[in-house]
Short mmCIF file of C-alpha atoms in Angstrom, two decimals:
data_model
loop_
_atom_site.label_atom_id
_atom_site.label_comp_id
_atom_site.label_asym_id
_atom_site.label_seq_id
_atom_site.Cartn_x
_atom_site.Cartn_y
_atom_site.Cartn_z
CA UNK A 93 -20.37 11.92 -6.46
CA UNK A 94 -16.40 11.83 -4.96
CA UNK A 95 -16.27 12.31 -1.56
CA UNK A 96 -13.36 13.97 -0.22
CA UNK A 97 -10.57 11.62 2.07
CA UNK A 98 -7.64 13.36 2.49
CA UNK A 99 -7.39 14.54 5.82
CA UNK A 100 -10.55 12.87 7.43
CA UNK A 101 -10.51 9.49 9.39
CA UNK A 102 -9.40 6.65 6.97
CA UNK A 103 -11.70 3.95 6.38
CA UNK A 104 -11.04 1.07 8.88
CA UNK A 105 -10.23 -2.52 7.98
CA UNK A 106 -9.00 -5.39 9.21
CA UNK A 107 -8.62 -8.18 6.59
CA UNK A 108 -7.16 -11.94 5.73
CA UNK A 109 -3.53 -11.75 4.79
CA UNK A 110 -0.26 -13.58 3.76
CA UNK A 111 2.12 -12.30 6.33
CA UNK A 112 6.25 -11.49 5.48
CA UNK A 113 6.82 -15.31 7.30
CA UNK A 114 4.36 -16.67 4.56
CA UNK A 115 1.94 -17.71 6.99
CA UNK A 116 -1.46 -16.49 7.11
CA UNK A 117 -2.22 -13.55 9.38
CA UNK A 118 -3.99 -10.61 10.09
CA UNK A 119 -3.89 -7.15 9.22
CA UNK A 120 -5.87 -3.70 10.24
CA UNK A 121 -5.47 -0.17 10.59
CA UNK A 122 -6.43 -0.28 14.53
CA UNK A 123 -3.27 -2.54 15.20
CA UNK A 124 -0.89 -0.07 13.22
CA UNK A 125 -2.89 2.93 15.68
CA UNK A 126 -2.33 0.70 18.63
CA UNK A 127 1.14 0.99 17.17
CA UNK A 128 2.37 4.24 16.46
CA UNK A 129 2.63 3.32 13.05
CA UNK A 130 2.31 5.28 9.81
CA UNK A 131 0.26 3.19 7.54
CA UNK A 132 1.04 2.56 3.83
CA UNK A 133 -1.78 1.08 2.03
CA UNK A 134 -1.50 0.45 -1.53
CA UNK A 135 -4.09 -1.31 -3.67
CA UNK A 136 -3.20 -2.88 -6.91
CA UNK A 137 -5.49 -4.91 -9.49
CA UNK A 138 -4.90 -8.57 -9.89
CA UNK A 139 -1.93 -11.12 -8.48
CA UNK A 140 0.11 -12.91 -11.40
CA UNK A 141 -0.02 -10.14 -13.87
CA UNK A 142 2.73 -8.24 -15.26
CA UNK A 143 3.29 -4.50 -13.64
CA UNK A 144 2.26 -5.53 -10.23
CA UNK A 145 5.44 -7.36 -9.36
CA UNK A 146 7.57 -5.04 -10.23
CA UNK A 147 6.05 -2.75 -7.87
CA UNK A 148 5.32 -4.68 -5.04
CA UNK A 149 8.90 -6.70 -5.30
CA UNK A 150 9.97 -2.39 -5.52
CA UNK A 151 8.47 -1.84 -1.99
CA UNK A 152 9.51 -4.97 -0.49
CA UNK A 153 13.18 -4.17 -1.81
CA UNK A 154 13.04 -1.20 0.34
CA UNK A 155 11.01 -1.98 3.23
CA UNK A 156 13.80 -1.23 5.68
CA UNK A 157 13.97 2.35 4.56
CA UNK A 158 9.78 2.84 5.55
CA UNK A 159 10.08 0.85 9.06
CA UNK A 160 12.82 3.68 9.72
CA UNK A 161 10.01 5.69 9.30
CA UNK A 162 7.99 3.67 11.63
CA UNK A 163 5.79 2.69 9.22
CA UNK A 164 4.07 -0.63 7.98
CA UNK A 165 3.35 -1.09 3.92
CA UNK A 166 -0.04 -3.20 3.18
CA UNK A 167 -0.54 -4.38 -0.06
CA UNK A 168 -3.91 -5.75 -1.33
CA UNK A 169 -6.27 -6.79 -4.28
CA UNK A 170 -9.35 -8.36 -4.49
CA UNK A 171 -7.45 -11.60 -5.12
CA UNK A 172 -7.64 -14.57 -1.82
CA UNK A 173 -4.58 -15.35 0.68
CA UNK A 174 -3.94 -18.68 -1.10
CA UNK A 175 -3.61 -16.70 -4.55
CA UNK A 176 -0.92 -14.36 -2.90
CA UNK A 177 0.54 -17.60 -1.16
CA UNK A 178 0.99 -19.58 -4.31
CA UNK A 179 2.53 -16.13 -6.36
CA UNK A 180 4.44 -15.65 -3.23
CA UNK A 181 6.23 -18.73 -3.67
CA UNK A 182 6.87 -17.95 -7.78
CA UNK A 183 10.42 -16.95 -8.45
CA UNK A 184 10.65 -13.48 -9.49
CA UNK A 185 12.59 -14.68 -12.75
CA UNK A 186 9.31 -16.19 -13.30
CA UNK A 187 7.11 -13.18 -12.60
CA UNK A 188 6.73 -14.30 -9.04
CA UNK A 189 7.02 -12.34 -5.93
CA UNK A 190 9.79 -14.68 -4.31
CA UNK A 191 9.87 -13.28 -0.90
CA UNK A 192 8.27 -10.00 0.61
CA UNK A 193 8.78 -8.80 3.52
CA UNK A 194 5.05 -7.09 4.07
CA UNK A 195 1.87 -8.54 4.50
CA UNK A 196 -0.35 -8.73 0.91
CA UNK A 197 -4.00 -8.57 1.98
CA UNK A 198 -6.82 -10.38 0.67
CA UNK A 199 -10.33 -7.96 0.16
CA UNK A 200 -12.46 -10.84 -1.84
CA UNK A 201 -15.72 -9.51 -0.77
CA UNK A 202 -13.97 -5.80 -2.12
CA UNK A 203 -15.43 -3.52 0.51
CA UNK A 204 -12.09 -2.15 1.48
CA UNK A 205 -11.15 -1.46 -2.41
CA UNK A 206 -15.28 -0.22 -2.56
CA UNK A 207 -14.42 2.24 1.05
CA UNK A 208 -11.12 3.38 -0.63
CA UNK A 209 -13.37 4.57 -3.96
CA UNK A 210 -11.18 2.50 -5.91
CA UNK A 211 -12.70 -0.41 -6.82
CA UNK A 212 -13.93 -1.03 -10.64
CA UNK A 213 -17.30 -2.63 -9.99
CA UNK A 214 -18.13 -4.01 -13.37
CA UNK A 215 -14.59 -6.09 -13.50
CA UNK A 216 -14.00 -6.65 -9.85
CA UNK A 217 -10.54 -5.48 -9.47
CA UNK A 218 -8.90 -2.58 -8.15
CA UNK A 219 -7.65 0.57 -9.45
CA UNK A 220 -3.85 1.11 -8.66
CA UNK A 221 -4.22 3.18 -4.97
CA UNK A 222 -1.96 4.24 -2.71
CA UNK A 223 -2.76 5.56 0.52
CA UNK A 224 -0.69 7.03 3.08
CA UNK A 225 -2.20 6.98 6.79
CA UNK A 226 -1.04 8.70 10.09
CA UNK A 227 -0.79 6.86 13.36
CA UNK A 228 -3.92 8.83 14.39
CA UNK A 229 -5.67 7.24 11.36
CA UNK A 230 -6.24 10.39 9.39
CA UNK A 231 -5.74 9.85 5.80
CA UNK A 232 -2.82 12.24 4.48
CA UNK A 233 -2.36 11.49 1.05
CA UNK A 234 -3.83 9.58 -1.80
CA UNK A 235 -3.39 8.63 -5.38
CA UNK A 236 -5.26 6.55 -7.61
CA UNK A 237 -4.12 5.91 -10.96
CA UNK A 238 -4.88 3.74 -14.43
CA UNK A 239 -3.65 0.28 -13.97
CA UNK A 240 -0.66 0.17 -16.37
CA UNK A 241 1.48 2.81 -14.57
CA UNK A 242 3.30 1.12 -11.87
CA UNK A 243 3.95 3.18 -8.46
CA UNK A 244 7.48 5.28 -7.93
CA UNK A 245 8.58 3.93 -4.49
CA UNK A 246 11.12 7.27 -4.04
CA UNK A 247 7.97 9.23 -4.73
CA UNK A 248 5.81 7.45 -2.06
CA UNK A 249 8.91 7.71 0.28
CA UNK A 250 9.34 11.33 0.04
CA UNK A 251 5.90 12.13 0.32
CA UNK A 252 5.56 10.18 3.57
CA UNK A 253 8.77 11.97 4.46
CA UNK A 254 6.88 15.51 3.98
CA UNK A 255 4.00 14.51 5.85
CA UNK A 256 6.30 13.25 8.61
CA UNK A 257 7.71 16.82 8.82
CA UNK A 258 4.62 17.80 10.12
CA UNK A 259 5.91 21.54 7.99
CA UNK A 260 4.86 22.99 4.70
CA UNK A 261 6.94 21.37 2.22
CA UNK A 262 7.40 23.45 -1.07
CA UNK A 263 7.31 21.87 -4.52
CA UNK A 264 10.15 19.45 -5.65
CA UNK A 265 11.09 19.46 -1.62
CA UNK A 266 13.50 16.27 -0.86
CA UNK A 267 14.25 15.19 2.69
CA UNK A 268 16.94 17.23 4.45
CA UNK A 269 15.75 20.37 2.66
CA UNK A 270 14.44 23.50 5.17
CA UNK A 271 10.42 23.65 4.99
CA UNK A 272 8.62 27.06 5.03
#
Protein backbone atom coordinates (compact mmCIF):
# COMPACT_ATOMS: atom_id res chain seq x y z
CA UNK A 1 0.00 0.00 0.00
CA UNK A 2 1.23 3.96 -0.90
CA UNK A 3 1.24 5.99 1.87
CA UNK A 4 0.50 9.50 1.37
CA UNK A 5 3.73 12.32 1.84
CA UNK A 6 2.81 15.36 0.55
CA UNK A 7 2.17 17.65 3.17
CA UNK A 8 3.22 15.51 6.29
CA UNK A 9 6.74 15.66 7.98
CA UNK A 10 9.42 14.51 5.42
CA UNK A 11 11.40 11.61 6.24
CA UNK A 12 14.65 12.68 8.05
CA UNK A 13 18.18 11.89 6.93
CA UNK A 14 21.39 12.75 7.37
CA UNK A 15 23.84 10.91 5.02
CA UNK A 16 27.69 10.61 3.60
CA UNK A 17 28.26 13.09 0.83
CA UNK A 18 30.67 14.68 -1.77
CA UNK A 19 30.33 18.30 -0.94
CA UNK A 20 30.43 21.39 -3.92
CA UNK A 21 34.48 21.78 -2.61
CA UNK A 22 34.86 17.98 -3.54
CA UNK A 23 35.58 17.04 -0.16
CA UNK A 24 33.61 14.69 1.76
CA UNK A 25 30.89 16.08 4.01
CA UNK A 26 27.73 15.83 5.50
CA UNK A 27 24.31 16.38 4.64
CA UNK A 28 20.65 16.27 6.49
CA UNK A 29 17.39 17.73 6.47
CA UNK A 30 17.78 19.01 10.31
CA UNK A 31 20.80 21.30 9.20
CA UNK A 32 18.73 22.83 6.20
CA UNK A 33 15.68 23.34 9.27
CA UNK A 34 18.34 24.74 11.50
CA UNK A 35 18.71 26.85 8.38
CA UNK A 36 15.78 28.34 7.03
CA UNK A 37 16.29 26.49 4.06
CA UNK A 38 13.91 25.05 1.47
CA UNK A 39 15.13 21.64 0.73
CA UNK A 40 15.46 20.12 -2.80
CA UNK A 41 15.98 16.51 -2.74
CA UNK A 42 16.19 14.68 -5.86
CA UNK A 43 16.99 10.98 -6.21
CA UNK A 44 18.30 9.56 -9.37
CA UNK A 45 19.37 5.80 -10.24
CA UNK A 46 22.98 5.08 -10.81
CA UNK A 47 26.33 7.53 -11.19
CA UNK A 48 28.17 7.13 -14.71
CA UNK A 49 25.15 6.48 -16.77
CA UNK A 50 23.81 8.47 -19.48
CA UNK A 51 20.54 10.79 -18.51
CA UNK A 52 21.73 11.49 -15.06
CA UNK A 53 24.36 14.01 -16.02
CA UNK A 54 22.53 15.88 -17.96
CA UNK A 55 20.26 16.54 -15.21
CA UNK A 56 22.31 16.92 -12.39
CA UNK A 57 25.08 19.12 -14.51
CA UNK A 58 21.16 21.03 -15.38
CA UNK A 59 20.72 21.84 -11.62
CA UNK A 60 24.17 22.62 -10.85
CA UNK A 61 24.12 25.09 -13.97
CA UNK A 62 21.50 26.92 -12.16
CA UNK A 63 22.14 26.60 -8.62
CA UNK A 64 22.40 30.34 -8.10
CA UNK A 65 18.85 30.86 -9.21
CA UNK A 66 17.50 28.14 -6.11
CA UNK A 67 19.93 29.70 -3.28
CA UNK A 68 17.96 33.02 -4.29
CA UNK A 69 15.29 31.09 -3.16
CA UNK A 70 17.05 30.15 -0.06
CA UNK A 71 17.16 26.84 -0.86
CA UNK A 72 19.78 23.90 -0.88
CA UNK A 73 19.54 21.05 -3.89
CA UNK A 74 20.66 17.36 -2.62
CA UNK A 75 21.26 14.93 -5.03
CA UNK A 76 21.60 11.17 -4.23
CA UNK A 77 21.66 7.43 -5.41
CA UNK A 78 22.41 4.41 -3.86
CA UNK A 79 25.90 4.73 -5.36
CA UNK A 80 29.13 5.52 -2.41
CA UNK A 81 30.94 9.09 -1.96
CA UNK A 82 34.07 7.77 -3.72
CA UNK A 83 31.80 6.75 -6.84
CA UNK A 84 30.41 10.41 -6.98
CA UNK A 85 34.10 11.63 -6.24
CA UNK A 86 35.70 9.79 -9.08
CA UNK A 87 32.49 10.88 -11.72
CA UNK A 88 32.89 14.20 -10.14
CA UNK A 89 36.23 14.57 -11.41
CA UNK A 90 35.10 13.13 -15.23
CA UNK A 91 34.90 15.90 -17.74
CA UNK A 92 31.48 16.47 -18.81
CA UNK A 93 32.68 15.98 -22.58
CA UNK A 94 33.28 12.65 -21.22
CA UNK A 95 29.94 12.06 -19.51
CA UNK A 96 31.39 13.34 -16.29
CA UNK A 97 29.97 15.75 -13.88
CA UNK A 98 33.10 18.19 -13.98
CA UNK A 99 32.21 20.44 -11.19
CA UNK A 100 28.86 20.85 -9.13
CA UNK A 101 28.21 23.11 -6.99
CA UNK A 102 25.73 20.87 -4.55
CA UNK A 103 26.42 18.15 -2.42
CA UNK A 104 25.62 14.41 -4.23
CA UNK A 105 24.72 12.08 -1.35
CA UNK A 106 25.62 8.64 -0.87
CA UNK A 107 22.38 6.20 0.55
CA UNK A 108 24.39 2.64 0.10
CA UNK A 109 22.47 0.95 2.75
CA UNK A 110 19.14 2.65 0.58
CA UNK A 111 16.94 3.48 3.52
CA UNK A 112 16.54 7.05 2.48
CA UNK A 113 15.60 5.93 -1.31
CA UNK A 114 13.40 2.87 0.78
CA UNK A 115 11.70 6.14 3.29
CA UNK A 116 11.19 8.21 0.05
CA UNK A 117 9.07 4.96 -1.54
CA UNK A 118 11.33 5.14 -4.32
CA UNK A 119 13.65 2.64 -4.19
CA UNK A 120 13.46 -0.54 -6.71
CA UNK A 121 14.29 -3.34 -4.30
CA UNK A 122 14.97 -6.16 -6.65
CA UNK A 123 17.81 -3.95 -8.63
CA UNK A 124 18.96 -1.69 -5.87
CA UNK A 125 18.71 1.60 -7.47
CA UNK A 126 16.48 4.41 -7.32
CA UNK A 127 13.59 5.57 -9.17
CA UNK A 128 14.07 9.20 -10.58
CA UNK A 129 12.47 11.42 -7.33
CA UNK A 130 12.28 14.71 -6.69
CA UNK A 131 11.23 16.13 -3.58
CA UNK A 132 10.65 19.55 -2.59
CA UNK A 133 10.81 20.29 1.34
CA UNK A 134 9.85 23.43 3.44
CA UNK A 135 12.11 24.86 6.10
CA UNK A 136 9.59 23.43 8.61
CA UNK A 137 10.31 19.98 7.06
CA UNK A 138 6.89 19.33 5.64
CA UNK A 139 7.07 17.69 2.38
CA UNK A 140 5.30 19.99 -0.38
CA UNK A 141 5.69 18.34 -3.49
CA UNK A 142 6.81 15.13 -5.03
CA UNK A 143 7.37 13.34 -8.26
CA UNK A 144 8.63 10.09 -9.05
CA UNK A 145 9.10 9.06 -12.48
CA UNK A 146 10.55 6.04 -14.92
CA UNK A 147 14.24 6.33 -15.12
CA UNK A 148 14.76 7.43 -18.76
CA UNK A 149 12.95 10.81 -18.48
CA UNK A 150 15.37 13.25 -17.16
CA UNK A 151 13.98 16.14 -14.70
CA UNK A 152 12.87 19.83 -16.22
CA UNK A 153 14.88 22.16 -13.91
CA UNK A 154 12.32 25.35 -14.98
CA UNK A 155 9.60 22.98 -13.90
CA UNK A 156 11.13 22.17 -10.44
CA UNK A 157 11.93 25.98 -10.17
CA UNK A 158 8.52 27.18 -10.69
CA UNK A 159 6.96 24.77 -8.61
CA UNK A 160 9.17 25.69 -5.65
CA UNK A 161 8.33 29.23 -6.69
CA UNK A 162 4.41 28.42 -6.15
CA UNK A 163 4.92 26.81 -2.99
CA UNK A 164 7.04 29.78 -1.90
CA UNK A 165 3.97 31.99 -2.57
CA UNK A 166 2.45 30.46 0.18
CA UNK A 167 -1.11 31.39 -2.40
CA UNK A 168 -3.18 29.19 -4.62
CA UNK A 169 -1.44 29.11 -7.79
CA UNK A 170 -3.76 28.31 -10.86
CA UNK A 171 -2.70 25.98 -13.66
CA UNK A 172 0.16 27.02 -16.10
CA UNK A 173 0.90 29.91 -13.23
CA UNK A 174 4.65 31.38 -13.83
CA UNK A 175 6.32 33.57 -11.23
CA UNK A 176 5.22 37.22 -11.26
CA UNK A 177 1.69 36.17 -12.20
CA UNK A 178 -1.31 37.28 -9.45
CA UNK A 179 -2.45 34.00 -7.42
CA UNK A 180 -6.15 33.49 -6.49
Amino acid sequence: MINRMVGKQAPDFALDAVLADKSFGKVSLQENMKNDKWTVLFFYPMDFTFVCPTEITAMSDRYDEFEDLDTEIIGLSTDTIHTHLAWINTDRKDNGLEQLKYPLAADTNHQVSRDYGVLIEEEGIALRGLFIINPEGELQYQTVFHNNIGRDVDETLRVLQALQTGGLCPANWRPGQKTL
